[in-house]
mmCIF file of C-alpha atoms in Angstrom:
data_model
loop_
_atom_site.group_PDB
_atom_site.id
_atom_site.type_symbol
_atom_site.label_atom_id
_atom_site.label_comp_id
_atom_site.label_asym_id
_atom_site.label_seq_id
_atom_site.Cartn_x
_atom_site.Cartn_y
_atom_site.Cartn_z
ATOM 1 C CA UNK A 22 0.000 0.000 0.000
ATOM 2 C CA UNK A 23 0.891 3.609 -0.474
ATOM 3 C CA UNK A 24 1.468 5.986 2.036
ATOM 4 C CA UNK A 25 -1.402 8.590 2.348
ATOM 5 C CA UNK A 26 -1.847 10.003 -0.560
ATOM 6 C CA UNK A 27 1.155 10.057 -2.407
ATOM 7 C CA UNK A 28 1.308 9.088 -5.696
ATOM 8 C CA UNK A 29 3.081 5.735 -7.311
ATOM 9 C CA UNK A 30 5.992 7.056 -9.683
ATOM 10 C CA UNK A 31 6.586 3.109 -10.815
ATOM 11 C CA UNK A 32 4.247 0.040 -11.053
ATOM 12 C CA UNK A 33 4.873 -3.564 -10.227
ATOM 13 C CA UNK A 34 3.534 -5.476 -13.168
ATOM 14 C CA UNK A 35 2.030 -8.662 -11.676
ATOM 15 C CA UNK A 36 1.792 -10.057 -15.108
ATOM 16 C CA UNK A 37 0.307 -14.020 -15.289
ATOM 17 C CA UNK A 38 -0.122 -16.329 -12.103
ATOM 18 C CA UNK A 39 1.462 -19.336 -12.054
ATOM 19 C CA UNK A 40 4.869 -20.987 -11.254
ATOM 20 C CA UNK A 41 8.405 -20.453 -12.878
ATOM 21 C CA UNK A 42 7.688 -23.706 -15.247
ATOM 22 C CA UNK A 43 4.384 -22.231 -16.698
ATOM 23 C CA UNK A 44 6.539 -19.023 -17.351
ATOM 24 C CA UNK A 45 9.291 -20.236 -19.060
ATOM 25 C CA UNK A 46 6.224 -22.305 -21.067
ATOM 26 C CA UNK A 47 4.119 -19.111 -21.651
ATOM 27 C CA UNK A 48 7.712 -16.861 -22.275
ATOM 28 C CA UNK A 49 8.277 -20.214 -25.330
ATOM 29 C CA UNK A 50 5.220 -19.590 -26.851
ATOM 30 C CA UNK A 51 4.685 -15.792 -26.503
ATOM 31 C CA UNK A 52 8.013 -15.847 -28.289
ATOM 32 C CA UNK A 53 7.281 -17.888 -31.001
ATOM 33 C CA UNK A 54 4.054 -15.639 -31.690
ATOM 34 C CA UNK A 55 5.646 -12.245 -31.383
ATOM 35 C CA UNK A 56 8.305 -14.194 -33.833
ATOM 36 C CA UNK A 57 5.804 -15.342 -36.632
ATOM 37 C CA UNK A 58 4.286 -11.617 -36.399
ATOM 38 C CA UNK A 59 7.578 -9.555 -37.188
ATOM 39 C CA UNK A 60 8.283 -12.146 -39.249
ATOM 40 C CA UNK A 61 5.255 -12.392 -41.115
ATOM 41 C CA UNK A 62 4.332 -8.816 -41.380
ATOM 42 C CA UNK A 63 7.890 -7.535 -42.545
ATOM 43 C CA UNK A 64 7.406 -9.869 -44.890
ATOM 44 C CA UNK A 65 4.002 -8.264 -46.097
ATOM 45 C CA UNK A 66 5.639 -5.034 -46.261
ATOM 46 C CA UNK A 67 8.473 -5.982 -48.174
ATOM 47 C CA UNK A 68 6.073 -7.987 -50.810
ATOM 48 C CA UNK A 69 3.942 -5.061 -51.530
ATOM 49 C CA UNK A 70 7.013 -2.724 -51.831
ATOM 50 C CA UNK A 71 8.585 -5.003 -54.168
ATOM 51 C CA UNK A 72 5.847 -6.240 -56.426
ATOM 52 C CA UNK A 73 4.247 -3.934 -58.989
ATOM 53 C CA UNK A 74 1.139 -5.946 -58.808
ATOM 54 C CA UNK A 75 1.098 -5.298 -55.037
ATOM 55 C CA UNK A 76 1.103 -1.354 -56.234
ATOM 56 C CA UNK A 77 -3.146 -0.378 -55.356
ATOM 57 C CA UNK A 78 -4.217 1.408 -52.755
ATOM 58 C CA UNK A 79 -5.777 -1.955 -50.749
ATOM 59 C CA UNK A 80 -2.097 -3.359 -50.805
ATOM 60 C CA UNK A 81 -0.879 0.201 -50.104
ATOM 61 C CA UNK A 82 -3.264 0.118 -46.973
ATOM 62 C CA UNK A 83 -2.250 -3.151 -46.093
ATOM 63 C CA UNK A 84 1.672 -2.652 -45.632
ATOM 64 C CA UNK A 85 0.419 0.038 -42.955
ATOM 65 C CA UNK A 86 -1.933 -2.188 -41.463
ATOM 66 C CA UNK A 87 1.360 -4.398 -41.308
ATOM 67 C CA UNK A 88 3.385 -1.804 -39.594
ATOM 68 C CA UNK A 89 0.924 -1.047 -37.120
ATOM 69 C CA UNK A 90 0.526 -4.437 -35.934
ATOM 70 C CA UNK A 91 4.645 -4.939 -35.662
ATOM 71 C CA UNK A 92 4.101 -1.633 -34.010
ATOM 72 C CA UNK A 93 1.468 -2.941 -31.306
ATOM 73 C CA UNK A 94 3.389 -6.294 -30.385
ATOM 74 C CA UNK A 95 6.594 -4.583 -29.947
ATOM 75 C CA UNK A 96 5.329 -1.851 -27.239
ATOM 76 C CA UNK A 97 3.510 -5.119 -25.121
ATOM 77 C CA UNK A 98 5.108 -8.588 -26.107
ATOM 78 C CA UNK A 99 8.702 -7.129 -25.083
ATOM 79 C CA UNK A 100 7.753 -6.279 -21.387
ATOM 80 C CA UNK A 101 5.578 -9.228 -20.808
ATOM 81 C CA UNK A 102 8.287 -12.013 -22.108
ATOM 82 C CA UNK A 103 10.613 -10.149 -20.134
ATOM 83 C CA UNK A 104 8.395 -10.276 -17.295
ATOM 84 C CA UNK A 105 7.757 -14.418 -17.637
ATOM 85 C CA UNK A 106 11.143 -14.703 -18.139
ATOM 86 C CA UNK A 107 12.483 -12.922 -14.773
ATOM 87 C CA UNK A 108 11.974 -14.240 -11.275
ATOM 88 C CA UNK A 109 9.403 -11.879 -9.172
ATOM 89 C CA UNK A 110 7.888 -8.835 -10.245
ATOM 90 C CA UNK A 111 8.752 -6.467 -13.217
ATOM 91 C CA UNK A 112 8.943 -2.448 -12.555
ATOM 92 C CA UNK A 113 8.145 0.306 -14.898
ATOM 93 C CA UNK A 114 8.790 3.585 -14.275
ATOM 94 C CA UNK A 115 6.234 6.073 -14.490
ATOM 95 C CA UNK A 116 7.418 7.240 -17.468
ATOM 96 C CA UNK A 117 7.786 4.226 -18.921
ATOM 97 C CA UNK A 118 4.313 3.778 -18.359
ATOM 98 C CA UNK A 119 2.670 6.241 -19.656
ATOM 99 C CA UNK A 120 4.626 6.005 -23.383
ATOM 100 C CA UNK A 121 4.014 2.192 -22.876
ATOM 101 C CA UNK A 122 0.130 3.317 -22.766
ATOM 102 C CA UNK A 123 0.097 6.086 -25.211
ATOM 103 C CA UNK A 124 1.936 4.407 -27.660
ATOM 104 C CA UNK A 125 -0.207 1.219 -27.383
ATOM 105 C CA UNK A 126 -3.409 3.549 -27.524
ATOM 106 C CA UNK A 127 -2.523 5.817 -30.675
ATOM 107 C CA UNK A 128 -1.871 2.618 -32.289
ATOM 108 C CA UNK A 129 -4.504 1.037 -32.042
ATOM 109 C CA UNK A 130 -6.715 3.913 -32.794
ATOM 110 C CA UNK A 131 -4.792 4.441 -36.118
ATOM 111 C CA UNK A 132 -5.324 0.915 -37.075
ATOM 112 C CA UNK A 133 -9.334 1.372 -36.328
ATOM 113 C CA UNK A 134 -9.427 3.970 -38.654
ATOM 114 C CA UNK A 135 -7.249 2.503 -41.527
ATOM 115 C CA UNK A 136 -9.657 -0.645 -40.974
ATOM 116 C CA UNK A 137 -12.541 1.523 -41.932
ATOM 117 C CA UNK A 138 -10.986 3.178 -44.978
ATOM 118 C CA UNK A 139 -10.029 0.013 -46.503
ATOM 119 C CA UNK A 140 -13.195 -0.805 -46.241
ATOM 120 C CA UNK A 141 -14.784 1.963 -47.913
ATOM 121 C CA UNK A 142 -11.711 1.109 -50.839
ATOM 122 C CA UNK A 143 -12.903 -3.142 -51.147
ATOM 123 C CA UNK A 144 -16.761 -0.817 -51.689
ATOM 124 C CA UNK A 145 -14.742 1.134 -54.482
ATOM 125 C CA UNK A 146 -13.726 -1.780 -56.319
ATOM 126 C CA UNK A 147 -16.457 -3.992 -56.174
ATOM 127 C CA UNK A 148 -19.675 -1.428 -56.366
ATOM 128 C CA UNK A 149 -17.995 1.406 -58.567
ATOM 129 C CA UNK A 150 -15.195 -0.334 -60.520
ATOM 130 C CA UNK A 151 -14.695 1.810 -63.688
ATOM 131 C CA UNK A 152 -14.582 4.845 -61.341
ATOM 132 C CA UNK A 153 -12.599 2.655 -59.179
ATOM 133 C CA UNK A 154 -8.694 4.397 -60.430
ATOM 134 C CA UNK A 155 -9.923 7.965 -60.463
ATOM 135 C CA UNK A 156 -11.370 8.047 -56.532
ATOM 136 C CA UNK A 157 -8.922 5.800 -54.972
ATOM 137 C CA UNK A 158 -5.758 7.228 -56.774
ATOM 138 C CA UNK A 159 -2.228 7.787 -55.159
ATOM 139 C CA UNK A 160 -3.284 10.923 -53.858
ATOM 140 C CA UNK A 161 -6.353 10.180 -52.062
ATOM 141 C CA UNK A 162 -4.682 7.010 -50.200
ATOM 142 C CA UNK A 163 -1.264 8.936 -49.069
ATOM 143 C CA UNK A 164 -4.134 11.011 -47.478
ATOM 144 C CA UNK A 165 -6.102 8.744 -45.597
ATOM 145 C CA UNK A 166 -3.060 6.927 -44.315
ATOM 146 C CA UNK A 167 -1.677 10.585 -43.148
ATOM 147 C CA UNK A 168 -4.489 11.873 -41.615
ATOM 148 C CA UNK A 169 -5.198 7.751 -40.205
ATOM 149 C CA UNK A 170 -1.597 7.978 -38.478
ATOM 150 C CA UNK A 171 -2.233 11.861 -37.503
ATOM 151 C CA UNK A 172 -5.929 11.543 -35.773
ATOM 152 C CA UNK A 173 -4.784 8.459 -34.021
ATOM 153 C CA UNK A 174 -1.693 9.482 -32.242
ATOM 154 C CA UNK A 175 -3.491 13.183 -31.472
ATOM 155 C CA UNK A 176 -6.905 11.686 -30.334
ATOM 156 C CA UNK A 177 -5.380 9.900 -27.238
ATOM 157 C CA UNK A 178 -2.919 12.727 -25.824
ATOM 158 C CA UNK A 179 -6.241 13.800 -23.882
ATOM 159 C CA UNK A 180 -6.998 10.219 -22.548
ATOM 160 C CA UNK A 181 -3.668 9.119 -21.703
ATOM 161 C CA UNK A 182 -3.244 12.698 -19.985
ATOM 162 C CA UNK A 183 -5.905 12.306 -18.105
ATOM 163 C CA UNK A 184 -5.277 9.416 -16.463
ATOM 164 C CA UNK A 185 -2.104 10.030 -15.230
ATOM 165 C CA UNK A 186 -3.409 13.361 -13.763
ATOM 166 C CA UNK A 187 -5.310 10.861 -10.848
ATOM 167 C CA UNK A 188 -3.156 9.945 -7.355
ATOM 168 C CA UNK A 189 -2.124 6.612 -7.309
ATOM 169 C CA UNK A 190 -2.280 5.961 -3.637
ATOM 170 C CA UNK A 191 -3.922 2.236 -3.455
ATOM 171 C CA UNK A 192 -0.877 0.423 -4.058
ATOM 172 C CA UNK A 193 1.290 0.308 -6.787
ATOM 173 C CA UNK A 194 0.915 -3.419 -7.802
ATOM 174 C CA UNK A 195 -0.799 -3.480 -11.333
ATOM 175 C CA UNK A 196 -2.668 -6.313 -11.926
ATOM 176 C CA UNK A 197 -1.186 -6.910 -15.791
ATOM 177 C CA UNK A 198 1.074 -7.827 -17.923
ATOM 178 C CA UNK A 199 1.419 -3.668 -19.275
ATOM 179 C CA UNK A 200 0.625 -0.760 -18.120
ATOM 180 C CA UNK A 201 -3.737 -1.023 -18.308
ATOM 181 C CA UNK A 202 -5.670 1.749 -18.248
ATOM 182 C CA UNK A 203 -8.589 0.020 -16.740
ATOM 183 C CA UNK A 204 -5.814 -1.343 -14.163
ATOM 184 C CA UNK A 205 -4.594 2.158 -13.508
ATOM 185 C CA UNK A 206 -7.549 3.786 -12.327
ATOM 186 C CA UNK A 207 -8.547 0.690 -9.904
ATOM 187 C CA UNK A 208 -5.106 1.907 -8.211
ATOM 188 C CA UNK A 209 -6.558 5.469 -7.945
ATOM 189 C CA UNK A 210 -7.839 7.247 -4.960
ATOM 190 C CA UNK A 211 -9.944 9.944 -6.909
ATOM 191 C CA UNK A 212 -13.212 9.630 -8.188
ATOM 192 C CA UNK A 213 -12.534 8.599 -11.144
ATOM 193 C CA UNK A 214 -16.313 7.948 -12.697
ATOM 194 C CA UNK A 215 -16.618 11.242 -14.676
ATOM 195 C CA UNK A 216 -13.153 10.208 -16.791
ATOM 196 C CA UNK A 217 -14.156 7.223 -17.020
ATOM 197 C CA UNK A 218 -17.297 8.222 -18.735
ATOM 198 C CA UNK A 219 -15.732 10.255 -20.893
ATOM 199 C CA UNK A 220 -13.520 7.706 -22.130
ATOM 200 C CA UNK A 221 -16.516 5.695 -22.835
ATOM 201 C CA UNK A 222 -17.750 7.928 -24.922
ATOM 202 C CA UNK A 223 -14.184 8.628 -27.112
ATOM 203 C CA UNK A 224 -14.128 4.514 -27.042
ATOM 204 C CA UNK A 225 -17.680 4.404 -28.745
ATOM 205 C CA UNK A 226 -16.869 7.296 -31.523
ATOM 206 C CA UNK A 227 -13.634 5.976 -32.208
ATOM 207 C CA UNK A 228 -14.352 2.154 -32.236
ATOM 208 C CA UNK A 229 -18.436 2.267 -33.542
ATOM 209 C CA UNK A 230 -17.578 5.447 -35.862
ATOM 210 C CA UNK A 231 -14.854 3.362 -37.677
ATOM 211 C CA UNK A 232 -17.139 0.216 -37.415
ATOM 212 C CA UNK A 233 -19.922 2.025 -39.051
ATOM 213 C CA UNK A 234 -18.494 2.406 -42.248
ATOM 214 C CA UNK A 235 -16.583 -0.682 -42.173
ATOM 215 C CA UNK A 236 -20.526 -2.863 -41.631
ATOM 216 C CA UNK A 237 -22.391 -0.483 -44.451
ATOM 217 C CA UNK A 238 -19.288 -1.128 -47.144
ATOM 218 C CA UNK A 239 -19.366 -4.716 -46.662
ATOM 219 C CA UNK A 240 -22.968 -4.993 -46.739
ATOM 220 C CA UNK A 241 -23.715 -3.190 -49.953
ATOM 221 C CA UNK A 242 -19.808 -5.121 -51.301
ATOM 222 C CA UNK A 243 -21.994 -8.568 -50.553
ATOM 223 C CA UNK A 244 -25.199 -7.356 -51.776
ATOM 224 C CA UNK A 245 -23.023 -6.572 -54.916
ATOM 225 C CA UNK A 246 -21.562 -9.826 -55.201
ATOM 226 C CA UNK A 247 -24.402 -11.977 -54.891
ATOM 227 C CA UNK A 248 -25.208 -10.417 -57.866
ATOM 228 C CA UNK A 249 -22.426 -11.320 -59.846
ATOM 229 C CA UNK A 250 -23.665 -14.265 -62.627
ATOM 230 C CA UNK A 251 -20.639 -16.789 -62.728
ATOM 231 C CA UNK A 252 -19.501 -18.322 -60.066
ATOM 232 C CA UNK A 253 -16.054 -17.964 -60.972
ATOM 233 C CA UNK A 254 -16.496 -14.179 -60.892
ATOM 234 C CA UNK A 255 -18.247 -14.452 -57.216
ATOM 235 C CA UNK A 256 -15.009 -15.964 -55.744
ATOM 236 C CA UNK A 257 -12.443 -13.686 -57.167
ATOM 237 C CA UNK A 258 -15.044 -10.759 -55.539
ATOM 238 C CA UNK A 259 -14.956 -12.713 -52.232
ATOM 239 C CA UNK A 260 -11.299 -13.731 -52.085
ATOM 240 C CA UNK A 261 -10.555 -10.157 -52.205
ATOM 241 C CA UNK A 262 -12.631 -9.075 -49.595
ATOM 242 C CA UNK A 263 -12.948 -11.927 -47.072
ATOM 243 C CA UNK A 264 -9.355 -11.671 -45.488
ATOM 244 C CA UNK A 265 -10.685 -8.349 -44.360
ATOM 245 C CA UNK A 266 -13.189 -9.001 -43.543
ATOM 246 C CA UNK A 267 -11.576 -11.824 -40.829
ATOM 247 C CA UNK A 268 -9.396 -9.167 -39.621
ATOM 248 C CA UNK A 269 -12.350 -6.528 -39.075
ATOM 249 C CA UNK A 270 -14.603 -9.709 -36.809
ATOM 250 C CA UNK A 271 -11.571 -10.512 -35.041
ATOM 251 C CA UNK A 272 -9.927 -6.989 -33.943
ATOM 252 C CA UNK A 273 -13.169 -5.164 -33.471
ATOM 253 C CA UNK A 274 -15.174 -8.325 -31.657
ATOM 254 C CA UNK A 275 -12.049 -8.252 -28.932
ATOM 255 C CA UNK A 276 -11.531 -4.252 -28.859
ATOM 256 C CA UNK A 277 -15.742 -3.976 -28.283
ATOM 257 C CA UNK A 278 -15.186 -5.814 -25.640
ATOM 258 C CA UNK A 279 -12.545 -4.192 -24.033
ATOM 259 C CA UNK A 280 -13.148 -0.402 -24.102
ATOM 260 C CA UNK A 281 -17.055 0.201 -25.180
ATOM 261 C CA UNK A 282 -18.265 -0.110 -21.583
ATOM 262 C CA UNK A 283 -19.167 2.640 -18.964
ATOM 263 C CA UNK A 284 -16.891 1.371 -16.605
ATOM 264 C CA UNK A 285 -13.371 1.106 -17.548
ATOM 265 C CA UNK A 286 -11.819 -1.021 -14.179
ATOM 266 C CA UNK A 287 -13.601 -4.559 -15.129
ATOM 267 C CA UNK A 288 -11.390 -7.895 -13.756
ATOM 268 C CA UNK A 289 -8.677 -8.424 -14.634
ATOM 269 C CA UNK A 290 -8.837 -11.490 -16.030
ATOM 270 C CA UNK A 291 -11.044 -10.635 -18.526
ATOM 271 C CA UNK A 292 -8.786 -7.537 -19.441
ATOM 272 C CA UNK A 293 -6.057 -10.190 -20.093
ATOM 273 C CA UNK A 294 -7.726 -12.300 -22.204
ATOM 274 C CA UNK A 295 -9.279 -9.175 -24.241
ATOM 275 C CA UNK A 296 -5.701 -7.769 -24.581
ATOM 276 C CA UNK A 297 -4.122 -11.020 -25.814
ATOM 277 C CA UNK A 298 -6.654 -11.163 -28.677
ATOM 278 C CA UNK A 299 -5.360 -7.753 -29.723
ATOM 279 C CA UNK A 300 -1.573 -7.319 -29.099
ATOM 280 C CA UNK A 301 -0.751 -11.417 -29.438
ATOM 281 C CA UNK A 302 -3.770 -13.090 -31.592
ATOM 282 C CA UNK A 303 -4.775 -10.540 -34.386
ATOM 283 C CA UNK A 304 -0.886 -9.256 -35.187
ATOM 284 C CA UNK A 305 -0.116 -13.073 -35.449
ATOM 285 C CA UNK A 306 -3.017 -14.087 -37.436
ATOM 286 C CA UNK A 307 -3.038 -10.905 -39.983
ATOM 287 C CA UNK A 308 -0.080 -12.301 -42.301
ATOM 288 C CA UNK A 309 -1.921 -15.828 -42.638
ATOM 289 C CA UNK A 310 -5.188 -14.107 -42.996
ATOM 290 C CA UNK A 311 -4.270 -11.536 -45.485
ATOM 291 C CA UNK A 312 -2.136 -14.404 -47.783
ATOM 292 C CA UNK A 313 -3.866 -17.365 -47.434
ATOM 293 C CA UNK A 314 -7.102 -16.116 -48.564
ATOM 294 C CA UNK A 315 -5.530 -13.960 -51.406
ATOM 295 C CA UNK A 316 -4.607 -14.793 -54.453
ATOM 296 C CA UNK A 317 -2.237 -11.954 -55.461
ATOM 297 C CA UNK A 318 -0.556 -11.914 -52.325
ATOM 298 C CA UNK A 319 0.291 -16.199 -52.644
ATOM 299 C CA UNK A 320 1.394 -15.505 -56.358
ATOM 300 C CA UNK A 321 3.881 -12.339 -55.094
ATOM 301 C CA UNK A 322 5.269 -14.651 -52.181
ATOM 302 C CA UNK A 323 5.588 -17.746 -54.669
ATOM 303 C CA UNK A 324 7.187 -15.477 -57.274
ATOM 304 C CA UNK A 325 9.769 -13.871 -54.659
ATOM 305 C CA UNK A 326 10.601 -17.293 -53.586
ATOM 306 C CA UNK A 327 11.237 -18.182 -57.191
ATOM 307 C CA UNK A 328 13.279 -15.880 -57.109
ATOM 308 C CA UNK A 329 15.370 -16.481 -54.094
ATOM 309 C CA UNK A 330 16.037 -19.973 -55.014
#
């Protein structure tokens, strides 16, 4: 416990129960996940760099998407192997926390809204093809990734800010494997319900106004498909849409969960879970997703391998 009411200026990250065995088993495992993902994604990036038939704004989009989940796993998968790997507790500095949380934050929000504009690009291509080139050209995308990048690391200065403006005078002992906002303010001492509401409410337009876009695209995209006459035609329209699609059902599903709720200090348990589908599950699984269910992307990789050999 903290004395009175001064504040913590480090956290003990309690990280996962369990003895030193089940560590060193988590730490092998963690590692060969955060592996595959820098792995996988630099690959991604590299592919749609080198390959001229890689060069369209959804690729474009994608090598972003890449770099934001390398970009997500490397602020959180660091500290927690780290942690499973060390006897006792691990300590972050204040400081440490709060770029650990900001970072993590502006992130994520960038990726929300880079979600959402390439799905308004897969209901480019598939509902208005022919006008397809001339509203989704170089231009336009080097925009939406800019101001996708900007808007998420500006929209969480506020929310990161004010959390650390509360007096951590519980304890210091953060139940978590990184520095949790939800984790945070249990450790508070202030009334912390207005904030919290507030958060809510940034959590619901950032998360449901990226969503919204993202579930009226696909739904006139399918609509549009259906339509199509040969079947053939119908599974090139899907192919290029469905790995998306996965991506969108998997991130949002887990980040709904975690943030859209009036009260931000849930168990943490649940918090743990939540945050392994987003900084360990999705990064993994976007490189599979996004190649094995489309076909440019497995011709590039079997070209470049060609070409290696």
């Amino acid at each position: 416990m903290m004395g009175n009411r001064s504040s913590a200026t480090e956290f003990c990250l309690l990280g996962f129960p369990g003895s030193q065995e089940l560590h060193h088993l988590l730490f092998a495992i963690f590692f060969f996940f955060y592996s595959v993902t820098l792995m996988g994604n630099t690959i991604i990036i590299v592919i749609v760099c080198v390959d001229k038939r890689l060069h369209s704004p959804m690729y474009f989009f994608l090598g972003h998407l890449s770099a934001l989940e390398i970009l997500v796993t490397s602020i959180i998968i660091p500290v927690m192997l780290w942690g499973l790997l060390l006897p006792g507790m691990q300590t972050l500095s204040l400081t440490a926390c709060v770029a650990q949380l900001f970072l993590y934050l502006a992130a994520g929000t960038t990726e929300f809204v880079l979600v959402g504009a390439m799905a308004v690009d897969r209901y480019v291509a598939v509902c208005n093809p022919l006008r397809y080139n001339i509203i989704m050209n170089s231009h336009t995308c080097i925009w939406v990734v800019i101001v996708s990048w900007v808007f998420g690391f500006l929209s969480e200065i506020w929310p990161v800010y004010a959390t650390f403006q509360f007096t951590f005078c519980k304890s210091n002992l953060l139940d978590h494997y990184y520095c949790d906002r939800g984790q945070l303010l249990k450790l508070s001492c202030d009334d912390t319900l207005f904030t919290e509401f507030v958060l809510f409410l940034m959590a619901v337009v950032i998360i449901i106004g990226s969503l919204a876009p993202t579930v009226v695209s696909y739904t006139y995209v399918i609509s549009t498909i259906l339509k199509i006459p040969s079947a053939s035609g119908r599974r090139k329209a899907f192919s290029t849409c469905a790995s998306h699609f996965t991506f969108v059902v998997i991130g949002y599903g887990s980040c709904l969960f975690l943030y859209v709720k009036p009260k931000q200090t849930q168990a943490a348990e649940y918090n743990k879970i939540a945050s392994l589908l987003i900084s360990v599950l999705t990064p993994f699984l976007n490189p599979f997703v996004f190649t094995l269910r489309n076909d440019k992307v497995k011709e590039a990789l079997r070209d470049s391998m060609k070409r290696c050999c």
